[in-house]
Amino acid sequence: MMTNTQKHKTVTIVGTGVIGVGWITRFLANGFDVIATDMAEGAEERMRAGVEQAWPYMKERGLADEASTNRLSFENNMQKAVKHASLIQENVPEREDIKREVLAEIDRHAPEDAIIASSTSGIMPSTLQQDCNNPERVIVAHPFHPVYLLPLVEIVGGEETTQSTIDKAKTVYKQIDMKPLVIEKEIEGHVADRLMEALWREALHIVNDGIATTEEVDAAIIYGAGLRWAQMGPFMTFHLAGGEQGMRHMLKQFGPALELPWTKLKAPELTDELKEKVIEGSEIGAGDLSVAELDKQRNEFLVRLLDLVEEYWPKPQTIMKDE
Protein backbone atom coordinates (compact mmCIF):
# COMPACT_ATOMS: atom_id res chain seq x y z
CA MET A 1 0.00 0.00 0.00
CA MET A 2 1.04 3.63 -0.49
CA THR A 3 2.59 5.64 2.30
CA ASN A 4 2.13 9.29 3.23
CA THR A 5 5.39 10.18 1.50
CA GLN A 6 4.27 8.84 -1.89
CA LYS A 7 3.35 11.36 -4.55
CA HIS A 8 -0.39 11.83 -4.79
CA LYS A 9 -2.05 11.19 -8.15
CA THR A 10 -5.43 11.47 -9.80
CA VAL A 11 -6.88 8.77 -12.02
CA THR A 12 -10.03 8.70 -14.13
CA ILE A 13 -12.14 5.59 -14.53
CA VAL A 14 -14.23 5.55 -17.71
CA GLY A 15 -17.09 3.09 -17.40
CA THR A 16 -18.37 2.14 -13.95
CA GLY A 17 -19.61 -1.41 -14.34
CA VAL A 18 -18.24 -4.31 -12.31
CA ILE A 19 -14.66 -3.87 -13.54
CA GLY A 20 -14.78 -0.08 -13.31
CA VAL A 21 -16.02 -0.22 -9.72
CA GLY A 22 -13.22 -2.67 -8.93
CA TRP A 23 -10.61 -0.24 -10.23
CA ILE A 24 -12.24 2.68 -8.37
CA THR A 25 -12.19 0.77 -5.09
CA ARG A 26 -8.58 -0.32 -5.49
CA PHE A 27 -7.29 3.16 -6.34
CA LEU A 28 -9.25 4.75 -3.49
CA ALA A 29 -7.96 2.16 -1.01
CA ASN A 30 -4.42 3.12 -1.98
CA GLY A 31 -4.86 6.85 -1.43
CA PHE A 32 -5.59 8.11 -4.94
CA ASP A 33 -8.12 10.71 -6.03
CA VAL A 34 -10.55 9.05 -8.44
CA ILE A 35 -12.80 10.74 -10.99
CA ALA A 36 -15.41 8.37 -12.40
CA THR A 37 -17.44 8.94 -15.54
CA ASP A 38 -20.27 6.98 -17.13
CA MET A 39 -23.17 8.22 -19.23
CA ALA A 40 -25.54 5.39 -18.28
CA GLU A 41 -28.60 6.40 -16.29
CA GLY A 42 -28.19 5.72 -12.57
CA ALA A 43 -24.46 4.99 -13.01
CA GLU A 44 -23.27 7.13 -10.10
CA GLU A 45 -25.70 5.58 -7.62
CA ARG A 46 -24.77 2.03 -8.66
CA MET A 47 -21.06 2.89 -8.58
CA ARG A 48 -21.15 4.31 -5.06
CA ALA A 49 -23.15 1.31 -3.85
CA GLY A 50 -20.58 -1.02 -5.41
CA VAL A 51 -17.66 0.78 -3.73
CA GLU A 52 -19.47 0.73 -0.38
CA GLN A 53 -20.05 -3.02 -0.72
CA ALA A 54 -16.37 -3.70 -1.51
CA TRP A 55 -14.83 -1.30 1.02
CA PRO A 56 -14.92 -3.63 4.07
CA TYR A 57 -12.67 -6.10 2.24
CA MET A 58 -10.17 -3.33 1.51
CA LYS A 59 -10.19 -2.39 5.19
CA GLU A 60 -9.43 -5.98 6.09
CA ARG A 61 -6.57 -6.09 3.58
CA GLY A 62 -5.20 -2.76 4.84
CA LEU A 63 -5.88 0.79 3.68
CA ALA A 64 -3.29 3.42 2.78
CA ASP A 65 -2.99 6.33 5.21
CA GLU A 66 -4.71 8.67 2.73
CA ALA A 67 -7.40 6.21 1.67
CA SER A 68 -10.93 7.59 1.70
CA THR A 69 -14.12 7.17 -0.30
CA ASN A 70 -14.39 10.97 -0.05
CA ARG A 71 -11.67 11.12 -2.71
CA LEU A 72 -14.20 9.81 -5.25
CA SER A 73 -16.03 12.22 -7.53
CA PHE A 74 -18.37 11.64 -10.47
CA GLU A 75 -18.39 13.61 -13.70
CA ASN A 76 -21.02 13.11 -16.41
CA ASN A 77 -18.87 14.75 -19.07
CA MET A 78 -16.02 12.40 -20.07
CA GLN A 79 -14.02 15.22 -21.67
CA LYS A 80 -13.91 17.07 -18.35
CA ALA A 81 -13.30 13.90 -16.38
CA VAL A 82 -10.00 13.08 -18.10
CA LYS A 83 -8.47 16.57 -18.16
CA HIS A 84 -6.38 16.30 -14.99
CA ALA A 85 -5.68 12.57 -14.72
CA SER A 86 -2.27 10.92 -14.76
CA LEU A 87 -3.89 7.64 -15.82
CA ILE A 88 -7.21 6.96 -17.51
CA GLN A 89 -8.58 3.42 -17.21
CA GLU A 90 -11.21 2.56 -19.84
CA ASN A 91 -13.85 -0.09 -19.06
CA VAL A 92 -16.58 0.34 -21.69
CA PRO A 93 -18.33 -2.70 -23.28
CA GLU A 94 -16.10 -5.28 -24.98
CA ARG A 95 -16.76 -4.13 -28.54
CA GLU A 96 -13.92 -2.97 -30.75
CA ASP A 97 -15.85 -0.13 -32.37
CA ILE A 98 -16.98 1.32 -29.03
CA LYS A 99 -13.57 1.01 -27.40
CA ARG A 100 -11.73 2.58 -30.34
CA GLU A 101 -14.13 5.52 -30.40
CA VAL A 102 -13.92 6.09 -26.65
CA LEU A 103 -10.13 5.76 -26.51
CA ALA A 104 -9.72 8.23 -29.39
CA GLU A 105 -11.96 10.70 -27.54
CA ILE A 106 -9.97 10.23 -24.34
CA ASP A 107 -6.75 10.79 -26.26
CA ARG A 108 -8.02 14.12 -27.59
CA HIS A 109 -8.70 15.53 -24.12
CA ALA A 110 -6.28 13.84 -21.70
CA PRO A 111 -3.08 15.58 -20.51
CA GLU A 112 -0.06 15.00 -22.74
CA ASP A 113 1.74 12.87 -20.16
CA ALA A 114 -1.27 10.77 -19.15
CA ILE A 115 -1.33 7.00 -19.64
CA ILE A 116 -4.41 5.63 -21.40
CA ALA A 117 -5.18 2.03 -20.44
CA SER A 118 -7.90 -0.33 -21.60
CA SER A 119 -9.22 -3.14 -19.41
CA THR A 120 -10.08 -5.22 -22.48
CA SER A 121 -9.90 -8.96 -21.93
CA GLY A 122 -9.31 -9.87 -25.55
CA ILE A 123 -8.63 -7.02 -28.00
CA MET A 124 -5.01 -6.27 -28.92
CA PRO A 125 -3.64 -2.80 -28.12
CA SER A 126 -2.42 -2.22 -31.69
CA THR A 127 -6.05 -2.41 -32.76
CA LEU A 128 -7.28 -0.14 -29.99
CA GLN A 129 -4.73 2.62 -30.59
CA GLN A 130 -5.35 2.96 -34.34
CA ASP A 131 -7.62 6.01 -34.08
CA CYS A 132 -5.57 7.85 -31.43
CA ASN A 133 -3.40 10.86 -32.23
CA ASN A 134 -0.96 9.76 -29.51
CA PRO A 135 -0.94 5.94 -29.78
CA GLU A 136 2.40 5.72 -27.99
CA ARG A 137 0.67 6.20 -24.62
CA VAL A 138 -2.12 3.64 -25.14
CA ILE A 139 -1.82 0.22 -23.49
CA VAL A 140 -3.91 -2.72 -22.37
CA ALA A 141 -4.03 -3.13 -18.59
CA HIS A 142 -6.21 -6.18 -18.10
CA PRO A 143 -7.29 -6.96 -14.51
CA PHE A 144 -9.22 -9.84 -12.98
CA HIS A 145 -12.52 -9.83 -11.12
CA PRO A 146 -12.78 -8.79 -8.34
CA VAL A 147 -10.22 -6.13 -9.27
CA TYR A 148 -10.08 -4.74 -5.73
CA LEU A 149 -8.76 -8.08 -4.41
CA LEU A 150 -7.00 -9.97 -7.21
CA PRO A 151 -3.53 -8.46 -7.79
CA LEU A 152 -2.67 -9.55 -11.35
CA VAL A 153 -2.80 -6.96 -14.14
CA GLU A 154 -1.60 -7.89 -17.63
CA ILE A 155 0.15 -4.95 -19.28
CA VAL A 156 0.40 -5.13 -23.06
CA GLY A 157 1.79 -2.51 -25.40
CA GLY A 158 0.81 -2.11 -29.05
CA GLU A 159 2.98 -1.47 -32.08
CA GLU A 160 3.11 2.26 -31.28
CA THR A 161 3.41 2.04 -27.49
CA THR A 162 6.68 3.33 -26.04
CA GLN A 163 8.72 1.54 -23.40
CA SER A 164 8.46 4.59 -21.16
CA THR A 165 4.67 4.23 -21.15
CA ILE A 166 5.01 0.58 -20.10
CA ASP A 167 7.47 1.53 -17.35
CA LYS A 168 5.27 4.34 -16.05
CA ALA A 169 2.23 2.06 -16.04
CA LYS A 170 4.09 -0.61 -14.05
CA THR A 171 4.98 1.99 -11.45
CA VAL A 172 1.39 3.15 -11.07
CA TYR A 173 -0.05 -0.35 -10.76
CA LYS A 174 2.59 -1.33 -8.21
CA GLN A 175 1.51 1.69 -6.18
CA ILE A 176 -1.95 0.15 -5.85
CA ASP A 177 -0.52 -3.15 -4.66
CA MET A 178 -0.91 -5.02 -7.95
CA LYS A 179 1.35 -7.54 -9.67
CA PRO A 180 1.94 -6.17 -13.19
CA LEU A 181 2.78 -8.86 -15.73
CA VAL A 182 4.22 -7.29 -18.88
CA ILE A 183 3.37 -9.35 -21.96
CA GLU A 184 6.04 -8.67 -24.57
CA LYS A 185 4.10 -10.00 -27.59
CA GLU A 186 0.47 -9.02 -28.05
CA ILE A 187 -2.08 -11.72 -28.77
CA GLU A 188 -5.88 -11.93 -28.61
CA GLY A 189 -6.98 -12.79 -25.07
CA HIS A 190 -3.51 -12.02 -23.66
CA VAL A 191 -2.23 -14.85 -21.40
CA ALA A 192 -4.38 -15.65 -18.36
CA ASP A 193 -7.71 -15.55 -20.20
CA ARG A 194 -6.38 -17.86 -22.90
CA LEU A 195 -5.42 -20.38 -20.23
CA MET A 196 -8.81 -20.10 -18.51
CA GLU A 197 -10.60 -20.34 -21.86
CA ALA A 198 -8.90 -23.65 -22.65
CA LEU A 199 -10.09 -25.11 -19.34
CA TRP A 200 -13.58 -23.69 -19.88
CA ARG A 201 -13.86 -25.29 -23.35
CA GLU A 202 -12.81 -28.68 -22.02
CA ALA A 203 -15.25 -28.35 -19.10
CA LEU A 204 -18.10 -27.69 -21.55
CA HIS A 205 -17.18 -30.81 -23.55
CA ILE A 206 -17.16 -32.96 -20.40
CA VAL A 207 -20.62 -31.71 -19.41
CA ASN A 208 -21.97 -31.90 -22.96
CA ASP A 209 -20.79 -35.50 -23.38
CA GLY A 210 -22.38 -36.56 -20.10
CA ILE A 211 -19.05 -37.47 -18.50
CA ALA A 212 -19.55 -35.29 -15.43
CA THR A 213 -21.97 -32.68 -14.11
CA THR A 214 -21.11 -29.03 -13.58
CA GLU A 215 -20.81 -29.71 -9.83
CA GLU A 216 -18.42 -32.61 -10.43
CA VAL A 217 -16.27 -30.53 -12.78
CA ASP A 218 -16.09 -27.76 -10.17
CA ALA A 219 -15.20 -30.30 -7.47
CA ALA A 220 -12.39 -31.68 -9.64
CA ILE A 221 -10.80 -28.22 -9.69
CA ILE A 222 -11.63 -27.15 -6.12
CA TYR A 223 -10.19 -30.26 -4.43
CA GLY A 224 -7.46 -31.00 -6.96
CA ALA A 225 -5.62 -28.66 -9.28
CA GLY A 226 -7.16 -25.49 -7.85
CA LEU A 227 -5.57 -25.98 -4.45
CA ARG A 228 -2.13 -26.24 -6.03
CA TRP A 229 -2.69 -23.40 -8.48
CA ALA A 230 -3.26 -20.95 -5.61
CA GLN A 231 0.45 -21.32 -4.83
CA MET A 232 2.12 -22.39 -8.09
CA GLY A 233 1.27 -22.56 -11.78
CA PRO A 234 1.21 -25.54 -14.16
CA PHE A 235 4.93 -25.54 -14.93
CA MET A 236 6.07 -25.59 -11.31
CA THR A 237 3.35 -28.13 -10.50
CA PHE A 238 4.67 -30.50 -13.16
CA HIS A 239 8.25 -29.76 -12.11
CA LEU A 240 7.39 -31.21 -8.69
CA ALA A 241 5.61 -34.13 -10.34
CA GLY A 242 8.95 -35.23 -11.83
CA GLY A 243 10.47 -36.09 -8.46
CA GLU A 244 14.14 -35.40 -7.77
CA GLN A 245 14.90 -34.70 -11.44
CA GLY A 246 11.99 -32.31 -11.72
CA MET A 247 10.70 -31.26 -15.14
CA ARG A 248 13.43 -33.22 -16.96
CA HIS A 249 12.04 -36.54 -15.68
CA MET A 250 8.43 -35.41 -15.92
CA LEU A 251 8.71 -34.68 -19.66
CA LYS A 252 10.52 -37.96 -20.27
CA GLN A 253 7.98 -39.97 -18.29
CA PHE A 254 4.73 -38.26 -19.18
CA GLY A 255 5.62 -36.24 -22.29
CA PRO A 256 4.49 -38.96 -24.74
CA ALA A 257 0.98 -38.79 -23.22
CA LEU A 258 0.67 -35.26 -24.63
CA GLU A 259 0.24 -36.83 -28.06
CA LEU A 260 -2.83 -38.72 -26.89
CA PRO A 261 -6.12 -37.02 -27.89
CA TRP A 262 -7.38 -36.49 -24.36
CA THR A 263 -8.59 -32.94 -24.80
CA LYS A 264 -10.82 -31.21 -27.34
CA LEU A 265 -9.40 -27.79 -28.06
CA LYS A 266 -12.33 -26.61 -30.16
CA ALA A 267 -15.35 -25.45 -28.18
CA PRO A 268 -18.53 -27.54 -28.44
CA GLU A 269 -21.60 -26.11 -30.13
CA LEU A 270 -23.48 -24.10 -27.53
CA THR A 271 -26.83 -25.77 -28.12
CA ASP A 272 -29.95 -25.03 -26.10
CA GLU A 273 -29.53 -28.43 -24.43
CA LEU A 274 -25.96 -27.67 -23.36
CA LYS A 275 -26.96 -24.21 -22.14
CA GLU A 276 -29.68 -25.72 -19.95
CA LYS A 277 -27.27 -28.30 -18.54
CA VAL A 278 -24.81 -25.57 -17.59
CA ILE A 279 -27.46 -23.19 -16.23
CA GLU A 280 -29.32 -25.84 -14.26
CA GLY A 281 -26.09 -27.33 -12.91
CA SER A 282 -24.82 -23.93 -11.81
CA GLU A 283 -28.10 -23.12 -10.05
CA ILE A 284 -28.05 -26.50 -8.27
CA GLY A 285 -24.45 -25.88 -7.23
CA ALA A 286 -25.39 -22.49 -5.79
CA GLY A 287 -28.13 -24.06 -3.71
CA ASP A 288 -30.09 -21.54 -1.66
CA LEU A 289 -27.38 -18.89 -1.92
CA SER A 290 -28.02 -15.80 -4.05
CA VAL A 291 -25.35 -14.40 -6.35
CA ALA A 292 -24.78 -11.60 -3.82
CA GLU A 293 -24.26 -14.14 -1.02
CA LEU A 294 -21.90 -16.19 -3.20
CA ASP A 295 -20.03 -12.99 -4.04
CA LYS A 296 -19.62 -12.23 -0.33
CA GLN A 297 -18.37 -15.75 0.39
CA ARG A 298 -15.87 -15.54 -2.46
CA ASN A 299 -14.50 -12.22 -1.25
CA GLU A 300 -14.09 -13.47 2.32
CA PHE A 301 -12.29 -16.54 1.01
CA LEU A 302 -9.99 -14.48 -1.23
CA VAL A 303 -8.99 -12.15 1.61
CA ARG A 304 -7.89 -15.12 3.73
CA LEU A 305 -6.29 -16.89 0.76
CA LEU A 306 -4.28 -13.81 -0.23
CA ASP A 307 -2.79 -13.67 3.26
CA LEU A 308 -1.63 -17.27 2.85
CA VAL A 309 -0.30 -16.71 -0.68
CA GLU A 310 1.70 -13.70 0.51
CA GLU A 311 3.18 -15.81 3.31
CA TYR A 312 4.69 -18.18 0.73
CA TRP A 313 5.22 -15.73 -2.16
CA PRO A 314 7.26 -14.01 -3.51
CA LYS A 315 10.04 -16.55 -3.42
CA PRO A 316 13.70 -15.89 -4.38
CA GLN A 317 12.87 -16.83 -7.98
CA THR A 318 10.25 -14.11 -8.62
CA ILE A 319 7.64 -14.31 -11.35
CA MET A 320 7.36 -10.65 -12.22
CA LYS A 321 10.21 -8.71 -13.77
CA ASP A 322 11.91 -6.02 -11.70
CA GLU A 323 10.20 -7.16 -8.51
Coordinates of C-alpha atoms in Angstrom, one line a residue:
M1 CA 0.0 0.0 0.0
M2 CA 1.0 3.6 -0.5
T3 CA 2.6 5.6 2.3
N4 CA 2.1 9.3 3.2
T5 CA 5.4 10.2 1.5
Q6 CA 4.3 8.8 -1.9
K7 CA 3.3 11.4 -4.6
H8 CA -0.4 11.8 -4.8
K9 CA -2.1 11.2 -8.1
T10 CA -5.4 11.5 -9.8
V11 CA -6.9 8.8 -12.0
T12 CA -10.0 8.7 -14.1
I13 CA -12.1 5.6 -14.5
V14 CA -14.2 5.6 -17.7
G15 CA -17.1 3.1 -17.4
T16 CA -18.4 2.1 -14.0
G17 CA -19.6 -1.4 -14.3
V18 CA -18.2 -4.3 -12.3
I19 CA -14.7 -3.9 -13.5
G20 CA -14.8 -0.1 -13.3
V21 CA -16.0 -0.2 -9.7
G22 CA -13.2 -2.7 -8.9
W23 CA -10.6 -0.2 -10.2
I24 CA -12.2 2.7 -8.4
T25 CA -12.2 0.8 -5.1
R26 CA -8.6 -0.3 -5.5
F27 CA -7.3 3.2 -6.3
L28 CA -9.2 4.8 -3.5
A29 CA -8.0 2.2 -1.0
N30 CA -4.4 3.1 -2.0
G31 CA -4.9 6.8 -1.4
F32 CA -5.6 8.1 -4.9
D33 CA -8.1 10.7 -6.0
V34 CA -10.5 9.1 -8.4
I35 CA -12.8 10.7 -11.0
A36 CA -15.4 8.4 -12.4
T37 CA -17.4 8.9 -15.5
D38 CA -20.3 7.0 -17.1
M39 CA -23.2 8.2 -19.2
A40 CA -25.5 5.4 -18.3
E41 CA -28.6 6.4 -16.3
G42 CA -28.2 5.7 -12.6
A43 CA -24.5 5.0 -13.0
E44 CA -23.3 7.1 -10.1
E45 CA -25.7 5.6 -7.6
R46 CA -24.8 2.0 -8.7
M47 CA -21.1 2.9 -8.6
R48 CA -21.1 4.3 -5.1
A49 CA -23.2 1.3 -3.8
G50 CA -20.6 -1.0 -5.4
V51 CA -17.7 0.8 -3.7
E52 CA -19.5 0.7 -0.4
Q53 CA -20.0 -3.0 -0.7
A54 CA -16.4 -3.7 -1.5
W55 CA -14.8 -1.3 1.0
P56 CA -14.9 -3.6 4.1
Y57 CA -12.7 -6.1 2.2
M58 CA -10.2 -3.3 1.5
K59 CA -10.2 -2.4 5.2
E60 CA -9.4 -6.0 6.1
R61 CA -6.6 -6.1 3.6
G62 CA -5.2 -2.8 4.8
L63 CA -5.9 0.8 3.7
A64 CA -3.3 3.4 2.8
D65 CA -3.0 6.3 5.2
E66 CA -4.7 8.7 2.7
A67 CA -7.4 6.2 1.7
S68 CA -10.9 7.6 1.7
T69 CA -14.1 7.2 -0.3
N70 CA -14.4 11.0 -0.1
R71 CA -11.7 11.1 -2.7
L72 CA -14.2 9.8 -5.3
S73 CA -16.0 12.2 -7.5
F74 CA -18.4 11.6 -10.5
E75 CA -18.4 13.6 -13.7
N76 CA -21.0 13.1 -16.4
N77 CA -18.9 14.7 -19.1
M78 CA -16.0 12.4 -20.1
Q79 CA -14.0 15.2 -21.7
K80 CA -13.9 17.1 -18.3
A81 CA -13.3 13.9 -16.4
V82 CA -10.0 13.1 -18.1
K83 CA -8.5 16.6 -18.2
H84 CA -6.4 16.3 -15.0
A85 CA -5.7 12.6 -14.7
S86 CA -2.3 10.9 -14.8
L87 CA -3.9 7.6 -15.8
I88 CA -7.2 7.0 -17.5
Q89 CA -8.6 3.4 -17.2
E90 CA -11.2 2.6 -19.8
N91 CA -13.9 -0.1 -19.1
V92 CA -16.6 0.3 -21.7
P93 CA -18.3 -2.7 -23.3
E94 CA -16.1 -5.3 -25.0
R95 CA -16.8 -4.1 -28.5
E96 CA -13.9 -3.0 -30.8
D97 CA -15.8 -0.1 -32.4
I98 CA -17.0 1.3 -29.0
K99 CA -13.6 1.0 -27.4
R100 CA -11.7 2.6 -30.3
E101 CA -14.1 5.5 -30.4
V102 CA -13.9 6.1 -26.7
L103 CA -10.1 5.8 -26.5
A104 CA -9.7 8.2 -29.4
E105 CA -12.0 10.7 -27.5
I106 CA -10.0 10.2 -24.3
D107 CA -6.7 10.8 -26.3
R108 CA -8.0 14.1 -27.6
H109 CA -8.7 15.5 -24.1
A110 CA -6.3 13.8 -21.7
P111 CA -3.1 15.6 -20.5
E112 CA -0.1 15.0 -22.7
D113 CA 1.7 12.9 -20.2
A114 CA -1.3 10.8 -19.1
I115 CA -1.3 7.0 -19.6
I116 CA -4.4 5.6 -21.4
A117 CA -5.2 2.0 -20.4
S118 CA -7.9 -0.3 -21.6
S119 CA -9.2 -3.1 -19.4
T120 CA -10.1 -5.2 -22.5
S121 CA -9.9 -9.0 -21.9
G122 CA -9.3 -9.9 -25.6
I123 CA -8.6 -7.0 -28.0
M124 CA -5.0 -6.3 -28.9
P125 CA -3.6 -2.8 -28.1
S126 CA -2.4 -2.2 -31.7
T127 CA -6.0 -2.4 -32.8
L128 CA -7.3 -0.1 -30.0
Q129 CA -4.7 2.6 -30.6
Q130 CA -5.3 3.0 -34.3
D131 CA -7.6 6.0 -34.1
C132 CA -5.6 7.9 -31.4
N133 CA -3.4 10.9 -32.2
N134 CA -1.0 9.8 -29.5
P135 CA -0.9 5.9 -29.8
E136 CA 2.4 5.7 -28.0
R137 CA 0.7 6.2 -24.6
V138 CA -2.1 3.6 -25.1
I139 CA -1.8 0.2 -23.5
V140 CA -3.9 -2.7 -22.4
A141 CA -4.0 -3.1 -18.6
H142 CA -6.2 -6.2 -18.1
P143 CA -7.3 -7.0 -14.5
F144 CA -9.2 -9.8 -13.0
H145 CA -12.5 -9.8 -11.1
P146 CA -12.8 -8.8 -8.3
V147 CA -10.2 -6.1 -9.3
Y148 CA -10.1 -4.7 -5.7
L149 CA -8.8 -8.1 -4.4
L150 CA -7.0 -10.0 -7.2
P151 CA -3.5 -8.5 -7.8
L152 CA -2.7 -9.5 -11.4
V153 CA -2.8 -7.0 -14.1
E154 CA -1.6 -7.9 -17.6
I155 CA 0.2 -4.9 -19.3
V156 CA 0.4 -5.1 -23.1
G157 CA 1.8 -2.5 -25.4
G158 CA 0.8 -2.1 -29.1
E159 CA 3.0 -1.5 -32.1
E160 CA 3.1 2.3 -31.3
T161 CA 3.4 2.0 -27.5
T162 CA 6.7 3.3 -26.0
Q163 CA 8.7 1.5 -23.4
S164 CA 8.5 4.6 -21.2
T165 CA 4.7 4.2 -21.1
I166 CA 5.0 0.6 -20.1
D167 CA 7.5 1.5 -17.3
K168 CA 5.3 4.3 -16.0
A169 CA 2.2 2.1 -16.0
K170 CA 4.1 -0.6 -14.1
T171 CA 5.0 2.0 -11.4
V172 CA 1.4 3.2 -11.1
Y173 CA 0.0 -0.4 -10.8
K174 CA 2.6 -1.3 -8.2
Q175 CA 1.5 1.7 -6.2
I176 CA -2.0 0.2 -5.8
D177 CA -0.5 -3.2 -4.7
M178 CA -0.9 -5.0 -8.0
K179 CA 1.4 -7.5 -9.7
P180 CA 1.9 -6.2 -13.2
L181 CA 2.8 -8.9 -15.7
V182 CA 4.2 -7.3 -18.9
I183 CA 3.4 -9.3 -22.0
E184 CA 6.0 -8.7 -24.6
K185 CA 4.1 -10.0 -27.6
E186 CA 0.5 -9.0 -28.0
I187 CA -2.1 -11.7 -28.8
E188 CA -5.9 -11.9 -28.6
G189 CA -7.0 -12.8 -25.1
H190 CA -3.5 -12.0 -23.7
V191 CA -2.2 -14.9 -21.4
A192 CA -4.4 -15.6 -18.4
D193 CA -7.7 -15.6 -20.2
R194 CA -6.4 -17.9 -22.9
L195 CA -5.4 -20.4 -20.2
M196 CA -8.8 -20.1 -18.5
E197 CA -10.6 -20.3 -21.9
A198 CA -8.9 -23.7 -22.7
L199 CA -10.1 -25.1 -19.3
W200 CA -13.6 -23.7 -19.9
R201 CA -13.9 -25.3 -23.4
E202 CA -12.8 -28.7 -22.0
A203 CA -15.3 -28.4 -19.1
L204 CA -18.1 -27.7 -21.6
H205 CA -17.2 -30.8 -23.6
I206 CA -17.2 -33.0 -20.4
V207 CA -20.6 -31.7 -19.4
N208 CA -22.0 -31.9 -23.0
D209 CA -20.8 -35.5 -23.4
G210 CA -22.4 -36.6 -20.1
I211 CA -19.1 -37.5 -18.5
A212 CA -19.6 -35.3 -15.4
T213 CA -22.0 -32.7 -14.1
T214 CA -21.1 -29.0 -13.6
E215 CA -20.8 -29.7 -9.8
E216 CA -18.4 -32.6 -10.4
V217 CA -16.3 -30.5 -12.8
D218 CA -16.1 -27.8 -10.2
A219 CA -15.2 -30.3 -7.5
A220 CA -12.4 -31.7 -9.6
I221 CA -10.8 -28.2 -9.7
I222 CA -11.6 -27.1 -6.1
Y223 CA -10.2 -30.3 -4.4
G224 CA -7.5 -31.0 -7.0
A225 CA -5.6 -28.7 -9.3
G226 CA -7.2 -25.5 -7.8
L227 CA -5.6 -26.0 -4.4
R228 CA -2.1 -26.2 -6.0
W229 CA -2.7 -23.4 -8.5
A230 CA -3.3 -21.0 -5.6
Q231 CA 0.4 -21.3 -4.8
M232 CA 2.1 -22.4 -8.1
G233 CA 1.3 -22.6 -11.8
P234 CA 1.2 -25.5 -14.2
F235 CA 4.9 -25.5 -14.9
M236 CA 6.1 -25.6 -11.3
T237 CA 3.3 -28.1 -10.5
F238 CA 4.7 -30.5 -13.2
H239 CA 8.3 -29.8 -12.1
L240 CA 7.4 -31.2 -8.7
A241 CA 5.6 -34.1 -10.3
G242 CA 9.0 -35.2 -11.8
G243 CA 10.5 -36.1 -8.5
E244 CA 14.1 -35.4 -7.8
Q245 CA 14.9 -34.7 -11.4
G246 CA 12.0 -32.3 -11.7
M247 CA 10.7 -31.3 -15.1
R248 CA 13.4 -33.2 -17.0
H249 CA 12.0 -36.5 -15.7
M250 CA 8.4 -35.4 -15.9
L251 CA 8.7 -34.7 -19.7
K252 CA 10.5 -38.0 -20.3
Q253 CA 8.0 -40.0 -18.3
F254 CA 4.7 -38.3 -19.2
G255 CA 5.6 -36.2 -22.3
P256 CA 4.5 -39.0 -24.7
A257 CA 1.0 -38.8 -23.2
L258 CA 0.7 -35.3 -24.6
E259 CA 0.2 -36.8 -28.1
L260 CA -2.8 -38.7 -26.9
P261 CA -6.1 -37.0 -27.9
W262 CA -7.4 -36.5 -24.4
T263 CA -8.6 -32.9 -24.8
K264 CA -10.8 -31.2 -27.3
L265 CA -9.4 -27.8 -28.1
K266 CA -12.3 -26.6 -30.2
A267 CA -15.4 -25.5 -28.2
P268 CA -18.5 -27.5 -28.4
E269 CA -21.6 -26.1 -30.1
L270 CA -23.5 -24.1 -27.5
T271 CA -26.8 -25.8 -28.1
D272 CA -30.0 -25.0 -26.1
E273 CA -29.5 -28.4 -24.4
L274 CA -26.0 -27.7 -23.4
K275 CA -27.0 -24.2 -22.1
E276 CA -29.7 -25.7 -19.9
K277 CA -27.3 -28.3 -18.5
V278 CA -24.8 -25.6 -17.6
I279 CA -27.5 -23.2 -16.2
E280 CA -29.3 -25.8 -14.3
G281 CA -26.1 -27.3 -12.9
S282 CA -24.8 -23.9 -11.8
E283 CA -28.1 -23.1 -10.1
I284 CA -28.1 -26.5 -8.3
G285 CA -24.4 -25.9 -7.2
A286 CA -25.4 -22.5 -5.8
G287 CA -28.1 -24.1 -3.7
D288 CA -30.1 -21.5 -1.7
L289 CA -27.4 -18.9 -1.9
S290 CA -28.0 -15.8 -4.0
V291 CA -25.4 -14.4 -6.3
A292 CA -24.8 -11.6 -3.8
E293 CA -24.3 -14.1 -1.0
L294 CA -21.9 -16.2 -3.2
D295 CA -20.0 -13.0 -4.0
K296 CA -19.6 -12.2 -0.3
Q297 CA -18.4 -15.8 0.4
R298 CA -15.9 -15.5 -2.5
N299 CA -14.5 -12.2 -1.2
E300 CA -14.1 -13.5 2.3
F301 CA -12.3 -16.5 1.0
L302 CA -10.0 -14.5 -1.2
V303 CA -9.0 -12.1 1.6
R304 CA -7.9 -15.1 3.7
L305 CA -6.3 -16.9 0.8
L306 CA -4.3 -13.8 -0.2
D307 CA -2.8 -13.7 3.3
L308 CA -1.6 -17.3 2.9
V309 CA -0.3 -16.7 -0.7
E310 CA 1.7 -13.7 0.5
E311 CA 3.2 -15.8 3.3
Y312 CA 4.7 -18.2 0.7
W313 CA 5.2 -15.7 -2.2
P314 CA 7.3 -14.0 -3.5
K315 CA 10.0 -16.6 -3.4
P316 CA 13.7 -15.9 -4.4
Q317 CA 12.9 -16.8 -8.0
T318 CA 10.2 -14.1 -8.6
I319 CA 7.6 -14.3 -11.3
M320 CA 7.4 -10.7 -12.2
K321 CA 10.2 -8.7 -13.8
D322 CA 11.9 -6.0 -11.7
E323 CA 10.2 -7.2 -8.5

